């Protein structure tokens, strides 16, 4: 099951897709995205499956970030992360959790995060923590991939956005920033890791046709779902949750 | 091989085979206070804790693993107690829900502003120390084989079962070579059953960890255990490397004359399965503890 939507926002066309792992329901999907036409912010977050309450942490990060302003530098983002993490952790501040939930909760929740803000002059600024990615595409070229530099960068254990910042102070230095300028026809793709690795691999292999097919199907719920399921079943796309936000100028 | 995804539909099985013979009441070499049986029970309890936590999805424990604990000494049989008593194989969600007791203690963690704060932590107990009788290793391995054969009939395609066998002495009921090899010959579509052996010693002897050949082994018993120890698949080798344990490509899941740290590493490596990061439970040792 997938949930694509097409939205026209202030001269931008925005498509978004959420597709859970094979055999899972949309409710079990631990990826999240959010779009806010007022702030012109867009975000994707990918909850770490092995961490506690990863899905709601990912949703919180994406939704709260697009509704905010600033938070596009390391210091502000880290302070915001600490505050949101505290709220997230407090939401489980109950006494009737079983011992294993309390133990799991102790380490907190983790998610990869990528957020981008588009300015009136069509420049963009992005912030990332983890292996969710932004691709700036022009025609059939990928002008920039951020924060990774190639398809082989996936698969290791990335530093993620923690809900317990005090236990993970090293994550602060893993926050990275990037910026760029858009021209008419450019696309920004925000992607969780599996689909990002797939897109970057296509770019590296110069498989422009498949990439073009993919982008053309983003607005069609059934078609994009079938396309991605086929990529999974043929082993080209890892069977992981998928979150996509595609912003076209 | 050894790459099947472990899911609720495709779970795997872990058998912990624990020597509970009388000699397990002896202390480790150079340590007059810690009995081997006490330490092993503690490590087994932490291992189960780790496995439960890995399977915890917020408020639910998913049945990725089915667990068997077989104790052997005066008796041979399932070592789970309480509500799980006498059951050969228990889904991890039920392991989670039915410990014998849950101990509470505290851990000091950074408070984020340069200081420390104590937070409560919980240690469930499933296995109490036991040390009586002889070492009926063959009977215990036979029970493990029977459990595995039943499991494999129902789960022919999943990640192969793992047997983690810990002992401090030689078998008192015959040569375990034949039954050990039978266990190692069982398989799923994803590979042969993994049998790993950890021998621990009360005497200060040179330990041999994860050898690839027999050249460093001191006697025939060590060689017997080596022969019935599976080579470590790649994921397990990676877990060993993460723990700083030296291995080579053909290293067997085998420790001889192990000490307490060998036991901890043996269970961490042995439960690392498909590349799962070993849970560093030793970091959770507490400043204060209350039952």
Coordinates of C-alpha atoms in Angstrom, one line a residue:
Chain A
X1 CA 0.0 0.0 0.0
X2 CA 1.3 3.5 -0.8
X3 CA 0.1 7.0 -0.3
X4 CA 1.3 9.3 -3.1
X5 CA -0.1 12.8 -3.3
X6 CA 0.5 15.6 -5.8
X7 CA 0.3 19.1 -4.5
X8 CA 0.8 22.5 -6.1
X9 CA 2.6 24.8 -3.7
X10 CA 3.6 28.4 -4.6
X11 CA 4.8 27.5 -8.1
X12 CA 6.2 24.2 -7.1
X13 CA 4.8 20.7 -7.9
X14 CA 5.2 18.4 -5.0
X15 CA 4.7 14.6 -5.1
X16 CA 5.2 12.4 -2.1
X17 CA 5.1 8.7 -1.6
X18 CA 5.2 6.5 1.5
X19 CA 5.5 2.8 0.9
X20 CA 6.0 0.2 3.7
X21 CA 8.1 -2.9 3.5
X22 CA 6.6 -5.8 1.7
X23 CA 3.9 -7.5 3.8
X24 CA 3.6 -4.5 6.1
X25 CA 0.8 -2.0 6.5
X26 CA 1.1 1.7 6.0
X27 CA 0.5 2.0 9.8
X28 CA 3.7 0.0 10.4
X29 CA 5.8 2.2 8.1
X30 CA 8.7 3.8 10.1
X31 CA 9.5 6.4 7.4
X32 CA 7.8 9.8 7.4
X33 CA 7.6 12.9 5.4
X34 CA 6.1 16.4 5.8
X35 CA 5.5 19.4 3.6
X36 CA 4.6 23.0 4.6
X37 CA 3.6 25.5 1.9
X38 CA 3.8 28.4 4.3
X39 CA 7.4 27.8 5.5
X40 CA 8.3 26.2 2.2
X41 CA 9.9 23.4 4.1
X42 CA 10.0 19.7 3.2
X43 CA 11.4 16.8 5.2
X44 CA 11.9 13.1 5.2
X45 CA 12.7 11.1 8.3
X46 CA 13.5 7.4 8.6
X47 CA 12.9 5.8 12.0
X48 CA 15.5 3.2 13.0
X49 CA 13.6 -0.1 13.2
X50 CA 15.7 -1.4 16.1
X51 CA 15.0 1.6 18.3
X52 CA 12.1 2.4 20.6
X53 CA 9.0 4.0 19.0
X54 CA 10.9 4.9 15.9
X55 CA 7.9 5.6 13.7
X56 CA 6.5 8.4 15.9
X57 CA 9.9 9.9 16.4
X58 CA 10.4 10.0 12.6
X59 CA 6.9 11.6 12.2
X60 CA 7.6 14.1 15.0
X61 CA 10.9 15.2 13.4
X62 CA 9.5 15.7 10.0
X63 CA 6.3 17.4 11.0
X64 CA 7.7 19.7 13.7
X65 CA 10.7 20.7 11.6
X66 CA 8.6 21.8 8.5
X67 CA 6.4 23.8 10.8
X68 CA 9.3 25.7 12.4
X69 CA 11.6 28.4 11.2
X70 CA 15.4 28.7 11.6
X71 CA 16.9 25.4 12.7
X72 CA 19.2 25.4 9.7
X73 CA 22.4 25.5 11.6
X74 CA 24.0 22.9 13.9
X75 CA 23.6 24.7 17.2
X76 CA 19.9 25.6 16.7
X77 CA 19.0 22.1 15.3
X78 CA 20.8 20.4 18.2
X79 CA 18.9 22.5 20.8
X80 CA 15.6 21.8 19.0
X81 CA 16.4 18.1 18.8
X82 CA 17.0 18.0 22.5
X83 CA 13.7 19.7 23.2
X84 CA 11.7 17.5 20.8
X85 CA 13.5 14.4 22.1
X86 CA 12.5 15.3 25.7
X87 CA 8.9 15.7 24.6
X88 CA 9.0 12.4 22.7
X89 CA 10.5 10.6 25.6
X90 CA 8.1 12.1 28.1
X91 CA 5.2 10.9 26.0
X92 CA 6.1 7.4 27.3
X93 CA 6.5 8.6 30.9
X94 CA 4.1 6.0 32.2
X95 CA 4.5 3.4 34.9
X96 CA 2.6 0.5 33.3
X97 CA 5.1 -0.3 30.5
X98 CA 6.5 -3.9 30.7
X99 CA 10.2 -4.2 31.7
X100 CA 11.4 -4.7 28.1
X101 CA 9.7 -1.5 26.9
X102 CA 11.2 0.4 29.7
X103 CA 14.6 -1.0 28.9
X104 CA 14.3 -0.3 25.2
X105 CA 13.0 3.2 26.0
X106 CA 16.1 3.9 28.0
X107 CA 18.2 4.2 24.9
X108 CA 15.7 6.4 23.2
X109 CA 14.6 6.6 19.6
X110 CA 16.6 7.2 16.5
X111 CA 15.9 8.4 13.0
X112 CA 17.7 9.7 9.9
X113 CA 16.6 13.2 9.0
X114 CA 16.8 15.4 5.9
X115 CA 15.0 18.7 5.6
X116 CA 15.1 21.4 3.0
X117 CA 13.8 25.0 2.9
X118 CA 13.2 26.7 -0.5
X119 CA 13.7 30.5 -0.5
X120 CA 11.7 33.0 -2.6
X121 CA 14.7 33.4 -4.9
X122 CA 14.6 29.6 -5.5
X123 CA 17.7 28.9 -3.6
X124 CA 17.6 26.0 -1.2
X125 CA 19.2 25.2 2.1
X126 CA 19.2 21.7 3.6
X127 CA 20.2 20.0 6.8
X128 CA 20.9 16.3 7.3
X129 CA 21.6 13.9 10.1
X130 CA 21.9 10.3 9.0
X131 CA 21.5 8.7 5.6
X132 CA 18.2 10.1 4.3
X133 CA 19.2 12.1 1.2
X134 CA 18.6 15.0 -1.0
X135 CA 19.2 14.8 -4.7
X136 CA 19.2 18.0 -6.8
X137 CA 18.3 16.9 -10.4
X138 CA 18.4 19.0 -13.5
X139 CA 17.2 17.3 -16.7
X140 CA 18.7 13.8 -16.5
X141 CA 21.7 14.9 -14.4
X142 CA 22.1 14.6 -10.6
X143 CA 23.8 17.9 -9.8
X144 CA 24.2 17.2 -6.1
X145 CA 23.6 14.4 -3.7
X146 CA 23.6 15.2 0.0
X147 CA 24.8 14.1 2.5
X148 CA 26.2 11.0 0.8
X149 CA 28.6 10.9 -2.1
X150 CA 27.7 7.6 -3.7
X151 CA 25.7 4.4 -3.6
X152 CA 28.5 2.7 -1.6
X153 CA 28.0 5.1 1.3
X154 CA 24.9 3.2 2.4
X155 CA 24.9 0.0 4.5
X156 CA 27.2 1.1 7.3
X157 CA 25.7 2.3 10.6
X158 CA 25.1 6.0 10.1
X159 CA 24.9 8.4 13.1
X160 CA 21.2 9.2 13.5
X161 CA 19.1 11.9 15.2
X162 CA 18.6 10.6 18.8
X163 CA 15.8 11.4 21.1
X164 CA 18.2 11.2 24.0
X165 CA 20.8 13.8 22.9
X166 CA 22.6 13.6 26.3
X167 CA 23.4 9.9 25.6
X168 CA 24.6 10.6 22.1
X169 CA 26.6 13.9 22.1
X170 CA 28.7 12.6 19.2
X171 CA 25.6 13.0 16.9
X172 CA 25.9 16.7 17.0
X173 CA 29.0 16.7 14.9
X174 CA 27.3 14.5 12.3
X175 CA 24.9 17.3 11.4
X176 CA 25.7 18.5 7.9
X177 CA 24.4 21.5 5.9
X178 CA 24.2 22.2 2.2
X179 CA 22.7 24.7 -0.2
X180 CA 22.1 25.3 -3.9
X181 CA 20.1 27.2 -6.5
X182 CA 17.2 26.0 -8.6
X183 CA 16.2 26.9 -12.1
X184 CA 13.0 26.1 -13.8
X185 CA 12.5 22.4 -14.4
X186 CA 14.9 21.4 -11.5
X187 CA 13.8 18.7 -9.1
X188 CA 14.7 18.2 -5.5
X189 CA 14.2 14.7 -4.2
X190 CA 14.1 13.9 -0.5
X191 CA 14.6 10.2 0.0
X192 CA 14.9 7.6 2.8
X193 CA 18.0 5.4 2.5
X194 CA 16.8 2.4 0.4
X195 CA 15.3 4.5 -2.4
X196 CA 18.1 7.0 -2.2
X197 CA 20.7 4.2 -2.8
X198 CA 18.6 3.0 -5.7
X199 CA 18.3 6.4 -7.3
X200 CA 22.0 7.1 -6.8
X201 CA 22.9 3.7 -8.3
X202 CA 20.8 4.6 -11.4
X203 CA 22.6 7.8 -11.7
X204 CA 26.0 6.1 -11.4
X205 CA 25.0 3.6 -14.0
X206 CA 23.6 6.4 -16.2
X207 CA 20.3 4.6 -16.4
X208 CA 18.4 7.7 -17.3
X209 CA 15.4 5.8 -18.6
X210 CA 14.6 4.0 -15.4
X211 CA 15.1 7.2 -13.4
X212 CA 12.8 9.1 -15.8
X213 CA 10.1 6.3 -15.5
X214 CA 10.4 6.5 -11.8
X215 CA 9.9 10.3 -11.6
X216 CA 7.0 10.2 -14.1
X217 CA 5.1 7.7 -12.0
X218 CA 5.4 9.5 -8.7
X219 CA 1.9 11.1 -9.0
X220 CA 0.2 7.8 -9.7
X221 CA -0.5 5.7 -6.6
X222 CA -0.9 2.3 -8.2
X223 CA 1.7 2.8 -10.8
X224 CA 4.5 3.9 -8.5
X225 CA 3.6 1.2 -6.0
X226 CA 3.8 -1.5 -8.7
X227 CA 7.0 -0.1 -10.1
X228 CA 8.8 -0.1 -6.7
X229 CA 7.4 -3.5 -5.9
X230 CA 8.9 -4.8 -9.1
X231 CA 12.2 -3.2 -8.3
X232 CA 12.1 -5.0 -4.9
X233 CA 11.1 -8.3 -6.3
X234 CA 13.9 -8.2 -8.8
X235 CA 16.4 -7.4 -6.2
X236 CA 17.3 -3.9 -7.4
X237 CA 15.6 -2.1 -4.5
X238 CA 16.2 -3.2 -0.9
X239 CA 13.0 -4.2 0.8
X240 CA 12.8 -1.3 3.2
X241 CA 10.3 1.4 4.0
X242 CA 10.3 4.1 1.3
X243 CA 9.6 7.8 1.8
X244 CA 9.9 10.2 -1.2
X245 CA 9.2 13.9 -1.6
X246 CA 9.8 15.2 -5.1
X247 CA 9.7 19.0 -5.5
X248 CA 9.7 20.3 -9.0
X249 CA 10.2 24.0 -9.8
Chain B
X1 CA 24.1 -19.0 3.1
X2 CA 23.3 -17.6 6.6
X3 CA 21.6 -14.6 5.0
X4 CA 17.9 -15.4 5.4
X5 CA 16.1 -12.5 6.9
X6 CA 14.8 -13.3 10.4
X7 CA 11.1 -12.3 10.5
X8 CA 8.0 -13.3 12.4
X9 CA 7.1 -15.4 9.5
X10 CA 10.6 -16.8 9.3
X11 CA 11.9 -17.0 12.8
X12 CA 15.1 -18.7 14.0
X13 CA 15.9 -21.0 16.9
X14 CA 18.6 -20.6 19.5
X15 CA 19.5 -23.4 21.9
X16 CA 21.5 -22.7 25.0
X17 CA 23.1 -25.8 26.3
X18 CA 24.4 -25.2 29.8
X19 CA 26.6 -27.5 31.9
X20 CA 25.2 -27.7 35.4
X21 CA 27.4 -30.4 36.7
X22 CA 28.9 -30.3 40.3
X23 CA 32.2 -28.9 39.2
X24 CA 30.4 -25.7 38.0
X25 CA 30.2 -24.8 41.7
X26 CA 34.0 -24.3 41.7
X27 CA 35.4 -20.8 41.3
X28 CA 37.3 -19.5 38.3
X29 CA 41.0 -19.6 38.5
X30 CA 42.4 -16.8 40.6
X31 CA 39.0 -15.7 41.7
X32 CA 37.9 -17.3 44.9
X33 CA 34.5 -15.6 45.1
X34 CA 32.8 -16.1 41.7
X35 CA 31.5 -19.6 41.1
X36 CA 31.4 -20.6 37.4
X37 CA 27.7 -21.5 37.7
X38 CA 26.8 -18.1 39.1
X39 CA 28.7 -16.3 36.4
X40 CA 27.3 -18.4 33.6
X41 CA 23.7 -18.0 34.9
X42 CA 24.3 -14.2 34.9
X43 CA 25.6 -14.2 31.3
X44 CA 22.7 -16.4 30.1
X45 CA 20.2 -14.0 31.8
X46 CA 21.9 -11.0 30.1
X47 CA 21.9 -12.8 26.8
X48 CA 18.1 -13.5 27.0
X49 CA 17.6 -9.9 28.1
X50 CA 19.5 -8.8 25.0
X51 CA 17.5 -11.1 22.7
X52 CA 14.2 -9.8 24.1
X53 CA 15.3 -6.2 23.7
X54 CA 16.3 -6.8 20.1
X55 CA 12.8 -8.1 19.4
X56 CA 11.0 -5.3 21.3
X57 CA 8.9 -3.0 19.1
X58 CA 7.8 -0.3 21.6
X59 CA 5.2 -2.3 23.7
X60 CA 5.3 -5.5 21.8
X61 CA 7.9 -8.3 21.6
X62 CA 8.0 -9.9 18.1
X63 CA 8.7 -13.6 17.8
X64 CA 11.8 -13.5 15.7
X65 CA 13.5 -16.1 18.0
X66 CA 12.4 -19.3 19.7
X67 CA 14.6 -20.1 22.7
X68 CA 15.6 -23.4 24.3
X69 CA 17.7 -23.6 27.4
X70 CA 18.8 -27.1 28.3
X71 CA 20.6 -27.7 31.6
X72 CA 22.6 -30.9 32.2
X73 CA 24.0 -32.2 35.4
X74 CA 22.0 -34.3 37.9
X75 CA 19.2 -34.0 35.4
X76 CA 19.0 -33.3 31.7
X77 CA 16.1 -31.1 30.5
X78 CA 14.7 -27.7 30.0
X79 CA 16.1 -25.1 32.4
X80 CA 13.4 -22.5 32.2
X81 CA 11.5 -22.2 35.4
X82 CA 8.2 -20.8 36.7
X83 CA 5.5 -20.4 34.1
X84 CA 7.9 -21.6 31.3
X85 CA 9.0 -24.6 33.3
X86 CA 9.5 -27.9 31.4
X87 CA 9.1 -26.3 28.0
X88 CA 11.7 -27.2 25.4
X89 CA 11.2 -24.3 23.1
X90 CA 9.7 -20.9 24.0
X91 CA 8.8 -18.0 21.7
X92 CA 10.8 -14.9 22.7
X93 CA 7.6 -12.9 23.5
X94 CA 6.8 -15.5 26.2
X95 CA 10.4 -15.5 27.4
X96 CA 9.9 -11.7 27.8
X97 CA 6.7 -12.0 29.7
X98 CA 7.6 -14.8 32.1
X99 CA 11.0 -14.3 33.8
X100 CA 11.3 -15.8 37.3
X101 CA 11.8 -12.4 38.7
X102 CA 12.8 -8.9 37.6
X103 CA 15.6 -7.2 39.6
X104 CA 15.8 -3.5 39.7
X105 CA 19.0 -1.4 39.9
X106 CA 20.4 1.9 38.8
X107 CA 22.8 3.0 36.2
X108 CA 24.7 6.3 36.1
X109 CA 24.4 8.1 32.8
X110 CA 25.5 11.6 31.6
X111 CA 22.8 14.2 32.3
X112 CA 23.8 16.2 29.2
X113 CA 25.1 19.2 31.1
X114 CA 28.4 17.8 32.4
X115 CA 27.0 15.8 35.3
X116 CA 25.6 12.4 36.0
X117 CA 22.1 11.1 36.8
X118 CA 21.0 7.7 38.1
X119 CA 18.3 6.0 36.1
X120 CA 16.5 2.8 37.0
X121 CA 17.2 -0.3 35.0
X122 CA 15.8 -3.8 35.1
X123 CA 17.4 -7.2 35.0
X124 CA 15.1 -10.1 34.5
X125 CA 16.2 -13.5 35.8
X126 CA 15.2 -16.7 34.0
X127 CA 18.0 -19.0 35.0
X128 CA 19.2 -19.6 38.5
X129 CA 22.7 -21.1 39.1
X130 CA 22.7 -24.9 39.5
X131 CA 25.7 -27.2 40.0
X132 CA 25.0 -30.9 40.8
X133 CA 25.9 -34.3 39.4
X134 CA 28.0 -35.5 36.5
X135 CA 28.3 -34.2 32.9
X136 CA 25.9 -36.1 30.7
X137 CA 26.9 -34.1 27.6
X138 CA 25.7 -36.7 25.0
X139 CA 22.3 -36.9 26.5
X140 CA 22.0 -33.1 26.5
X141 CA 23.2 -32.9 22.9
X142 CA 20.7 -35.7 21.9
X143 CA 17.9 -33.6 23.5
X144 CA 19.1 -30.6 21.5
X145 CA 19.1 -32.6 18.3
X146 CA 15.5 -33.8 18.9
X147 CA 14.3 -30.2 19.5
X148 CA 16.1 -29.1 16.4
X149 CA 14.6 -31.8 14.2
X150 CA 11.1 -30.8 15.3
X151 CA 12.0 -27.1 14.6
X152 CA 13.5 -27.8 11.1
X153 CA 10.4 -29.8 10.0
X154 CA 8.3 -26.6 10.5
X155 CA 11.0 -24.1 9.5
X156 CA 12.9 -25.5 6.6
X157 CA 13.8 -22.2 5.0
X158 CA 14.7 -19.8 7.8
X159 CA 18.0 -18.7 9.2
X160 CA 19.6 -22.0 10.6
X161 CA 19.3 -22.7 14.3
X162 CA 22.3 -21.9 16.6
X163 CA 23.4 -24.1 19.5
X164 CA 25.6 -22.4 22.1
X165 CA 27.1 -25.1 24.3
X166 CA 29.0 -24.2 27.5
X167 CA 30.8 -26.8 29.6
X168 CA 33.6 -27.0 32.1
X169 CA 34.5 -30.6 31.7
X170 CA 34.6 -33.8 29.7
X171 CA 31.5 -35.8 29.0
X172 CA 30.6 -38.4 31.6
X173 CA 28.3 -40.4 29.2
X174 CA 30.4 -41.1 26.2
X175 CA 32.1 -39.4 23.3
X176 CA 30.0 -36.4 22.1
X177 CA 31.6 -36.5 18.6
X178 CA 28.9 -38.6 16.9
X179 CA 25.9 -36.7 18.2
X180 CA 27.7 -33.4 17.7
X181 CA 28.3 -34.2 14.0
X182 CA 24.7 -35.2 13.6
X183 CA 23.6 -31.8 14.9
X184 CA 26.0 -30.1 12.5
X185 CA 24.6 -32.1 9.6
X186 CA 21.1 -30.7 10.2
X187 CA 20.2 -27.8 7.9
X188 CA 17.7 -25.4 6.4
X189 CA 17.8 -24.0 2.9
X190 CA 20.0 -21.2 4.3
X191 CA 22.7 -23.4 5.8
X192 CA 23.7 -26.0 8.3
X193 CA 22.8 -25.8 12.0
X194 CA 25.5 -23.9 13.9
X195 CA 27.0 -25.6 16.9
X196 CA 29.4 -23.5 18.9
X197 CA 31.2 -24.8 22.0
X198 CA 32.8 -22.9 24.9
X199 CA 34.9 -24.8 27.4
X200 CA 35.7 -23.0 30.6
X201 CA 38.4 -23.9 33.1
X202 CA 38.9 -23.6 36.9
X203 CA 42.7 -23.7 36.3
X204 CA 44.9 -21.1 35.0
X205 CA 45.7 -22.6 31.6
X206 CA 46.3 -21.0 28.3
X207 CA 43.0 -20.3 26.6
X208 CA 42.4 -21.0 22.9
X209 CA 39.7 -18.8 21.2
X210 CA 38.1 -19.3 17.8
X211 CA 40.9 -21.5 16.3
X212 CA 40.9 -22.4 12.6
X213 CA 42.9 -25.6 13.1
X214 CA 43.9 -28.0 15.8
X215 CA 47.6 -27.1 16.2
X216 CA 47.2 -25.1 19.4
X217 CA 44.8 -27.5 21.1
X218 CA 46.2 -29.2 24.2
X219 CA 44.5 -32.6 24.3
X220 CA 42.1 -35.1 22.8
X221 CA 39.0 -33.6 24.5
X222 CA 39.8 -30.2 23.1
X223 CA 40.1 -31.7 19.6
X224 CA 36.8 -33.5 20.0
X225 CA 35.1 -30.2 20.8
X226 CA 36.9 -28.5 17.9
X227 CA 35.6 -31.2 15.6
X228 CA 32.0 -30.5 16.6
X229 CA 32.3 -26.7 16.4
X230 CA 31.0 -25.0 13.3
X231 CA 33.0 -22.5 11.3
X232 CA 31.9 -18.9 12.1
X233 CA 29.9 -17.5 9.2
X234 CA 30.8 -14.0 7.9
X235 CA 28.2 -12.2 10.0
X236 CA 29.5 -13.8 13.2
X237 CA 33.1 -13.0 12.2
X238 CA 32.1 -9.4 11.8
X239 CA 30.5 -9.4 15.2
X240 CA 33.7 -10.8 16.7
X241 CA 35.7 -8.1 15.0
X242 CA 33.4 -5.5 16.5
X243 CA 34.1 -6.9 19.9
X244 CA 37.8 -6.8 19.3
X245 CA 38.1 -10.6 19.1
X246 CA 40.7 -11.9 16.7
X247 CA 39.5 -14.4 14.2
X248 CA 40.4 -15.7 10.7
X249 CA 38.3 -16.8 7.8
X250 CA 38.0 -20.4 9.0
X251 CA 37.7 -19.7 12.7
X252 CA 35.4 -22.2 14.5
X253 CA 32.9 -21.2 17.1
X254 CA 35.0 -22.7 19.8
X255 CA 36.8 -21.6 23.0
X256 CA 38.9 -23.9 25.1
X257 CA 40.0 -23.1 28.7
X258 CA 38.0 -19.9 28.6
X259 CA 37.8 -17.3 31.3
X260 CA 34.8 -15.1 32.3
X261 CA 35.5 -12.6 29.5
X262 CA 35.5 -15.5 27.0
X263 CA 32.0 -16.5 28.2
X264 CA 30.6 -13.0 27.7
X265 CA 32.1 -12.8 24.2
X266 CA 31.0 -16.3 23.3
X267 CA 27.4 -15.5 23.9
X268 CA 27.6 -12.1 22.3
X269 CA 29.2 -13.5 19.1
X270 CA 27.0 -16.6 19.2
X271 CA 23.8 -14.5 19.2
X272 CA 25.0 -12.0 16.7
X273 CA 23.1 -13.9 13.9
X274 CA 22.6 -11.8 10.7
X275 CA 25.1 -9.0 11.5
X276 CA 23.2 -7.7 14.5
X277 CA 25.3 -5.5 16.7
X278 CA 26.2 -7.2 19.9
X279 CA 24.6 -5.6 22.8
X280 CA 27.3 -4.4 25.2
X281 CA 25.6 -5.4 28.4
X282 CA 28.8 -5.3 30.4
X283 CA 28.4 -1.5 30.1
X284 CA 25.2 -1.9 32.2
X285 CA 27.0 -3.1 35.3
X286 CA 25.5 -1.1 38.2
X287 CA 26.8 0.8 41.1
X288 CA 24.0 -0.4 43.3
X289 CA 21.7 -3.2 43.0
X290 CA 18.6 -4.4 44.9
X291 CA 16.5 -7.5 44.4

